[in-house]
Tab-separated table of C-alpha atoms and ligand atoms in Angstrom:
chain	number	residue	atom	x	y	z
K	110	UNK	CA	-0.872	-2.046	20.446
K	111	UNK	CA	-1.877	-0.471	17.099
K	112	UNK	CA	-3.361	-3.647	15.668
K	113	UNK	CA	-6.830	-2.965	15.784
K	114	UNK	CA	-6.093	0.059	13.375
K	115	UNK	CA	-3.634	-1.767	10.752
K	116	UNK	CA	-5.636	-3.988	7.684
K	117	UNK	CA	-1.905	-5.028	6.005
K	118	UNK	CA	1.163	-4.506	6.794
K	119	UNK	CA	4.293	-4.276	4.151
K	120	UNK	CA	7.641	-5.669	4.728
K	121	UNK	CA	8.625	-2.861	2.671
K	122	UNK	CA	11.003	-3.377	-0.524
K	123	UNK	CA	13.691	-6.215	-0.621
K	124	UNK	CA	14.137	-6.091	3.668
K	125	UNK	CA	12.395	-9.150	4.273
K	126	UNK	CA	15.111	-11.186	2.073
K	127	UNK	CA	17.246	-9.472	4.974
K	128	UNK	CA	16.004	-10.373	8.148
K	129	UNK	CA	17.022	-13.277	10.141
K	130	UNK	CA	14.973	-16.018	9.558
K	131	UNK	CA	13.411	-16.950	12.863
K	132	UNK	CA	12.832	-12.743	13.618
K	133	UNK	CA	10.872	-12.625	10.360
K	134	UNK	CA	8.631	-16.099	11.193
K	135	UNK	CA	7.643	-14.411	14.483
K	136	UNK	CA	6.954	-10.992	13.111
K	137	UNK	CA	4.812	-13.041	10.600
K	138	UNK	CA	3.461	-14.636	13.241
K	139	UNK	CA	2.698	-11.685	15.292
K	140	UNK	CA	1.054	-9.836	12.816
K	141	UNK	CA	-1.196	-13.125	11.918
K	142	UNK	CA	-2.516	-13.478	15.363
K	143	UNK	CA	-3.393	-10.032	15.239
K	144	UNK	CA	-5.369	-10.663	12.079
K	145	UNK	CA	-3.507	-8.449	10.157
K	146	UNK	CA	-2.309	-9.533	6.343
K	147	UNK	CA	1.603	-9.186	5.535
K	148	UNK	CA	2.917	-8.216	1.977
K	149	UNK	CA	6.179	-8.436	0.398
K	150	UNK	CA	7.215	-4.805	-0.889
K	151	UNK	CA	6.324	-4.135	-4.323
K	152	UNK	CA	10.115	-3.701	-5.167
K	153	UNK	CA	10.556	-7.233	-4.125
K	154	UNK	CA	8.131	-8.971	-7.052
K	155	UNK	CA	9.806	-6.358	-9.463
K	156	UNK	CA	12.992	-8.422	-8.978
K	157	UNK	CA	11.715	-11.538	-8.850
K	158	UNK	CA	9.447	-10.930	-12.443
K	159	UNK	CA	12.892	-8.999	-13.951
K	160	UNK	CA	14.905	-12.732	-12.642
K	161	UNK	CA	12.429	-14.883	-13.942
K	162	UNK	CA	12.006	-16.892	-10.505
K	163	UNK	CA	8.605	-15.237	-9.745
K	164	UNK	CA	6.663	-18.419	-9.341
K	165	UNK	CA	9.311	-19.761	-6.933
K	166	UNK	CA	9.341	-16.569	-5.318
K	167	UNK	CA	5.631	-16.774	-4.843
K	168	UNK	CA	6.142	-20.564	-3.270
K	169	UNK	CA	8.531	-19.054	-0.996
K	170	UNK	CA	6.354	-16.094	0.195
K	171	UNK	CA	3.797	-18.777	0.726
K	172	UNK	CA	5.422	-20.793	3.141
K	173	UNK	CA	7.205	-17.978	5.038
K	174	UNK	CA	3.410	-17.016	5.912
K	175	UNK	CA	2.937	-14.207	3.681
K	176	UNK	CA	-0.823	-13.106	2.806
K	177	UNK	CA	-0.002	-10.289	0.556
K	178	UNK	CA	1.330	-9.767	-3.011
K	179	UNK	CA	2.162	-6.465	-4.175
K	180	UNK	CA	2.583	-5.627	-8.417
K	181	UNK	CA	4.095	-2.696	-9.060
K	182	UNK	CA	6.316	-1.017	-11.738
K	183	UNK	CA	8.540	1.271	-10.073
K	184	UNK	CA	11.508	0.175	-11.097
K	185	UNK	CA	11.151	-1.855	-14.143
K	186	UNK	CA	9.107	-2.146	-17.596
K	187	UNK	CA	6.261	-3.934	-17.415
K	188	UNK	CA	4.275	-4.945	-20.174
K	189	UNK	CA	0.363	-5.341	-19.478
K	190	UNK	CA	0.476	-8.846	-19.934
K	191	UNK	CA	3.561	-9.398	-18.195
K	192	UNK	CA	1.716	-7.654	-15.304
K	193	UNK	CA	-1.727	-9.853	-15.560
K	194	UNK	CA	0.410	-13.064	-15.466
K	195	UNK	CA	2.040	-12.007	-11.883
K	196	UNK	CA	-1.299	-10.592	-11.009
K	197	UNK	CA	-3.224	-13.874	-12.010
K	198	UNK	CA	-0.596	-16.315	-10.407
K	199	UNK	CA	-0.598	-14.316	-6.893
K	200	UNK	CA	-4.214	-14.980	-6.927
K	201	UNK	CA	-4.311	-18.555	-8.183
K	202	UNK	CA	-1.378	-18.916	-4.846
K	203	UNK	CA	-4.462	-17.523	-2.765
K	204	UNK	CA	-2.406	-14.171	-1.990
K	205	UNK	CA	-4.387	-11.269	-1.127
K	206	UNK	CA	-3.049	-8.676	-4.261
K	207	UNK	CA	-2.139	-5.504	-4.006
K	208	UNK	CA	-0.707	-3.309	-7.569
K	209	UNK	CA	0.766	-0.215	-6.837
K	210	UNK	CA	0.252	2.519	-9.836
K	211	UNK	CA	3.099	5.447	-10.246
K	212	UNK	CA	6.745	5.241	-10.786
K	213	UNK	CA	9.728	5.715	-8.328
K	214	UNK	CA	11.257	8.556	-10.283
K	215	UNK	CA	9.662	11.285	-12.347
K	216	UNK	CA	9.047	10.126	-15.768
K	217	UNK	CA	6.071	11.141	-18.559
K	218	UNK	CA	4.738	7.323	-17.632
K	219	UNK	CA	3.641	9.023	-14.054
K	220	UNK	CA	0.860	11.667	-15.714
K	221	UNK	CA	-2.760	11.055	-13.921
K	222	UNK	CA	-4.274	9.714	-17.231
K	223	UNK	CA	-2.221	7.132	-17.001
K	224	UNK	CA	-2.249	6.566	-13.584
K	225	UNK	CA	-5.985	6.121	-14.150
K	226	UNK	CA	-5.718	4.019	-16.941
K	227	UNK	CA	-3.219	1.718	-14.730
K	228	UNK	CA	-5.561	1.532	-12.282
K	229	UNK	CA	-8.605	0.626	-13.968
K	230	UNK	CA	-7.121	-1.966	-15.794
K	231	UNK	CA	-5.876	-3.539	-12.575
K	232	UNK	CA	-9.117	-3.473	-10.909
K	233	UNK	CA	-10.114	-5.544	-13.935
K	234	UNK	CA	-7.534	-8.034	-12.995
K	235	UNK	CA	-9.060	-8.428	-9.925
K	236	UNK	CA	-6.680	-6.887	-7.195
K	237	UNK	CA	-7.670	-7.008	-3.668
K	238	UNK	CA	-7.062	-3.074	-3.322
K	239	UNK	CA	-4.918	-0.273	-6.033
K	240	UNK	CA	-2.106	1.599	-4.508
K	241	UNK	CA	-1.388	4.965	-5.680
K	242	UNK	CA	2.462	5.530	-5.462
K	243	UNK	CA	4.211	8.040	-2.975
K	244	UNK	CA	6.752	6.257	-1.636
K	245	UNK	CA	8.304	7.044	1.823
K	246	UNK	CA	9.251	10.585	0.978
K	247	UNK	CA	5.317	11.552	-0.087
K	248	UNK	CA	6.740	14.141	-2.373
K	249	UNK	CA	7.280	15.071	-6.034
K	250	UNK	CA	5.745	11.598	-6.928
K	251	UNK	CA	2.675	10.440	-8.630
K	252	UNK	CA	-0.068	12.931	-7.585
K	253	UNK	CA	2.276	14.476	-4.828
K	254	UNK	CA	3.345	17.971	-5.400
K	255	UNK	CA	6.341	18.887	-4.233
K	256	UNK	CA	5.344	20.010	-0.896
K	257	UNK	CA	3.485	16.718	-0.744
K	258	UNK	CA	-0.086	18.185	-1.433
K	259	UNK	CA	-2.118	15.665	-3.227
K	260	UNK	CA	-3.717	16.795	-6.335
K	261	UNK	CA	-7.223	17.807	-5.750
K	262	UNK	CA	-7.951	16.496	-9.771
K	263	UNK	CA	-6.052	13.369	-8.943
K	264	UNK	CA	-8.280	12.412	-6.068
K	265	UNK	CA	-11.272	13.339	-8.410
K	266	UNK	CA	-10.041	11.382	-11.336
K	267	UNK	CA	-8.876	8.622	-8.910
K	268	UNK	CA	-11.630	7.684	-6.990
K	269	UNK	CA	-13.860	8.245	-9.828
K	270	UNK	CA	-12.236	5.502	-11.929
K	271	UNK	CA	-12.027	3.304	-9.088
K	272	UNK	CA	-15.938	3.404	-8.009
K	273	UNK	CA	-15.076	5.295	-5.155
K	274	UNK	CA	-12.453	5.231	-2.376
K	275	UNK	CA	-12.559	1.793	-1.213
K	276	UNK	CA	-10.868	-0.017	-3.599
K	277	UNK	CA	-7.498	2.524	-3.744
K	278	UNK	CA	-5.365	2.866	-0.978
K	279	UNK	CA	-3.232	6.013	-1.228
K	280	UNK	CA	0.527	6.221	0.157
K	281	UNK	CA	0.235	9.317	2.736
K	282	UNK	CA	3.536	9.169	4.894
K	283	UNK	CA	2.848	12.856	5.568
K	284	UNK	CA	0.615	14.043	7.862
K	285	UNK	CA	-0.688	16.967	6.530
K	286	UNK	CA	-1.310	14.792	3.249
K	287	UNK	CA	-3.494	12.577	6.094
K	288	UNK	CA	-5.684	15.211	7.158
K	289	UNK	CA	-6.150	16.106	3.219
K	290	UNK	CA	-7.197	12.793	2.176
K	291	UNK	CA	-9.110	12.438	5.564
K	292	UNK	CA	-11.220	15.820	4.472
K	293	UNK	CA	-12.067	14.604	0.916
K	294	UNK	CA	-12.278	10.833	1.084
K	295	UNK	CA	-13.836	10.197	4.888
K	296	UNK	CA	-12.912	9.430	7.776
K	297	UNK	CA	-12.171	5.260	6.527
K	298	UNK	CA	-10.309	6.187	3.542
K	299	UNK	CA	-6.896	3.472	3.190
K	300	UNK	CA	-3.665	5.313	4.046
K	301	UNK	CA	-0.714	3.550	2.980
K	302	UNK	CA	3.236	4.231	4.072
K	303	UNK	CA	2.249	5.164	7.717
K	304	UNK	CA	5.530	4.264	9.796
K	305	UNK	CA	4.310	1.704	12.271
K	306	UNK	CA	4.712	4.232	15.385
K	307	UNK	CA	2.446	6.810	13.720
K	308	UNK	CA	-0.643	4.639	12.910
K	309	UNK	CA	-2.112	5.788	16.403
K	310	UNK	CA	-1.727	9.329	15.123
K	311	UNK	CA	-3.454	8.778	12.328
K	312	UNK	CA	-6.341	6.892	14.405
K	313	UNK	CA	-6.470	10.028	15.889
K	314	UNK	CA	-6.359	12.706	13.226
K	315	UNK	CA	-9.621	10.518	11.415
K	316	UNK	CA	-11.510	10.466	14.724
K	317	UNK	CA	-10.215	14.458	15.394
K	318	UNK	CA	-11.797	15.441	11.941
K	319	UNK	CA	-15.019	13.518	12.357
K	320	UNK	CA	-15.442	15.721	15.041
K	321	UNK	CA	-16.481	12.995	17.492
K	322	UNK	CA	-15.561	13.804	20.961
K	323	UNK	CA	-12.462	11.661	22.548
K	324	UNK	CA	-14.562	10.590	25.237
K	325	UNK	CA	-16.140	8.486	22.586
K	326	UNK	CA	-13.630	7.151	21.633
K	327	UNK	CA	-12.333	6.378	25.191
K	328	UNK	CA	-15.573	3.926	25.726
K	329	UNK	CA	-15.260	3.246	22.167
K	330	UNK	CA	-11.758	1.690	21.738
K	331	UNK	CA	-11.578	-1.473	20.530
K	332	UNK	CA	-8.662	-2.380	22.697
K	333	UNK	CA	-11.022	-2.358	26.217
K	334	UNK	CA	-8.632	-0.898	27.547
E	466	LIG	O1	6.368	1.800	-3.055
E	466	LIG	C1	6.525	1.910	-1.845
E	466	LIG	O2	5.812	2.599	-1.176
E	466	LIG	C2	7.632	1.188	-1.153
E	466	LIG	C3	8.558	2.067	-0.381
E	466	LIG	S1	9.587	3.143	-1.321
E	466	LIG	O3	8.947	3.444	-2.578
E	466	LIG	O4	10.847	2.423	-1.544
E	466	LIG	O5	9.810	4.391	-0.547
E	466	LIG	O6	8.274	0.372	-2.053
E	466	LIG	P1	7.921	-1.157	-2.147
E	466	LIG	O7	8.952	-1.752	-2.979
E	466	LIG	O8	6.561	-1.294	-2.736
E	466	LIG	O9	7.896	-1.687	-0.763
């Protein structure tokens, strides 16, 4: 039902290595007829680099259907040329890749300089799209304060580096960090971490701060229905 609104969807962390096999080759499936790319969580790649059975792991993801690669360091040290490897192989398997920039706990590593640096150097990689790290709980992490306000310099700095928003997609489970990023980026800007039943929400909170009346959108939706 939400499809239309949805660009990728992430099996999030290690849970696809979980699911029984024949409910994860129809959710695959599902979310390919829809036209809608599916990525292995970022955690997942960290264990697979940190096991040394990455490319395997990248055969695997292949042939299970996935269209999506995320590289992130979250949980592990990466060097930068550790990173560009898994970066250039994902794109050599003809993955769509994603890199995610920010830790999952607070560290010095997680200061917006180097978030910005991180993310620049990425682009320059050549990843599909830059994630900025919020994780699930969209607070006190990355450029999340601990109320889960974004950082009005972050976004600056951010989107700056990146040429503008449409290269960054920003981890908003939140949705009064929605309507922020809504009210500086636009009405398009990427919104990552939305649980699956709220995406309709947040259709609605960027076509409620256009200003556009609903009635619009009624003859509007892409759904016909
Ligand atoms: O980085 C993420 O957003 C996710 C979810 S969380 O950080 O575990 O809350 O992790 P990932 O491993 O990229 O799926």
């Amino acid at each position: 039902m939400a499809g239309p609104y949805i660009d990728v969807v992430k099996l999030t962390s290690l849970t696809s290595a979980f699911y029984d096999p024949d409910v994860l080759r129809s959710k695959i499936r599902l979310l390919r007829d829809a036209d809608i790319d599916v990525c292995v969580g970022g955690t997942c790649a960290e264990v697979m680099l940190w096991q040394k059975v990455y490319p395997a792991f990248l055969a695997k993801a292949g042939q299970w259907g996935f269209t999506g690669i995320e590289i992130s360091d979250g949980t592990i040290e990466m060097p930068d040329a550790m990173r560009r490897e898994a970066i250039d192989r994902a794109l050599s398997g003809g993955f769509r890749v994603f890199s995610e920039v920010g830790r999952k706990e607070w560290s010095p590593q997680t200061g917006l300089e180097d978030l910005v640096s991180d993310l620049k150097r990425d682009l320059a990689c050549g990843v599909d799209k830059v994630i900025v790290e919020a994780m699930e709980i969209g607070q006190s992490v990355g450029i999340m304060d601990a109320e889960g306000n974004p950082s009005e310099e972050g976004l600056r700095a951010l989107t700056e580096a990146a040429g503008g928003s449409e290269k960054v997609i920003f981890e908003a489970p939140l949705r009064h960090q929605q309507e922020i990023f809504i009210d500086r980026l636009g009405t398009n800007v990427n919104l990552g971490n939305i649980p699956p039943m709220e995406v309709l929400v947040v259709e609605a909170t960027r076509w409620k701060m256009t200003g556009i009346p609903f009635m619009t959108a009624y003859s509007a939706n892409p759904t016909g229905a």
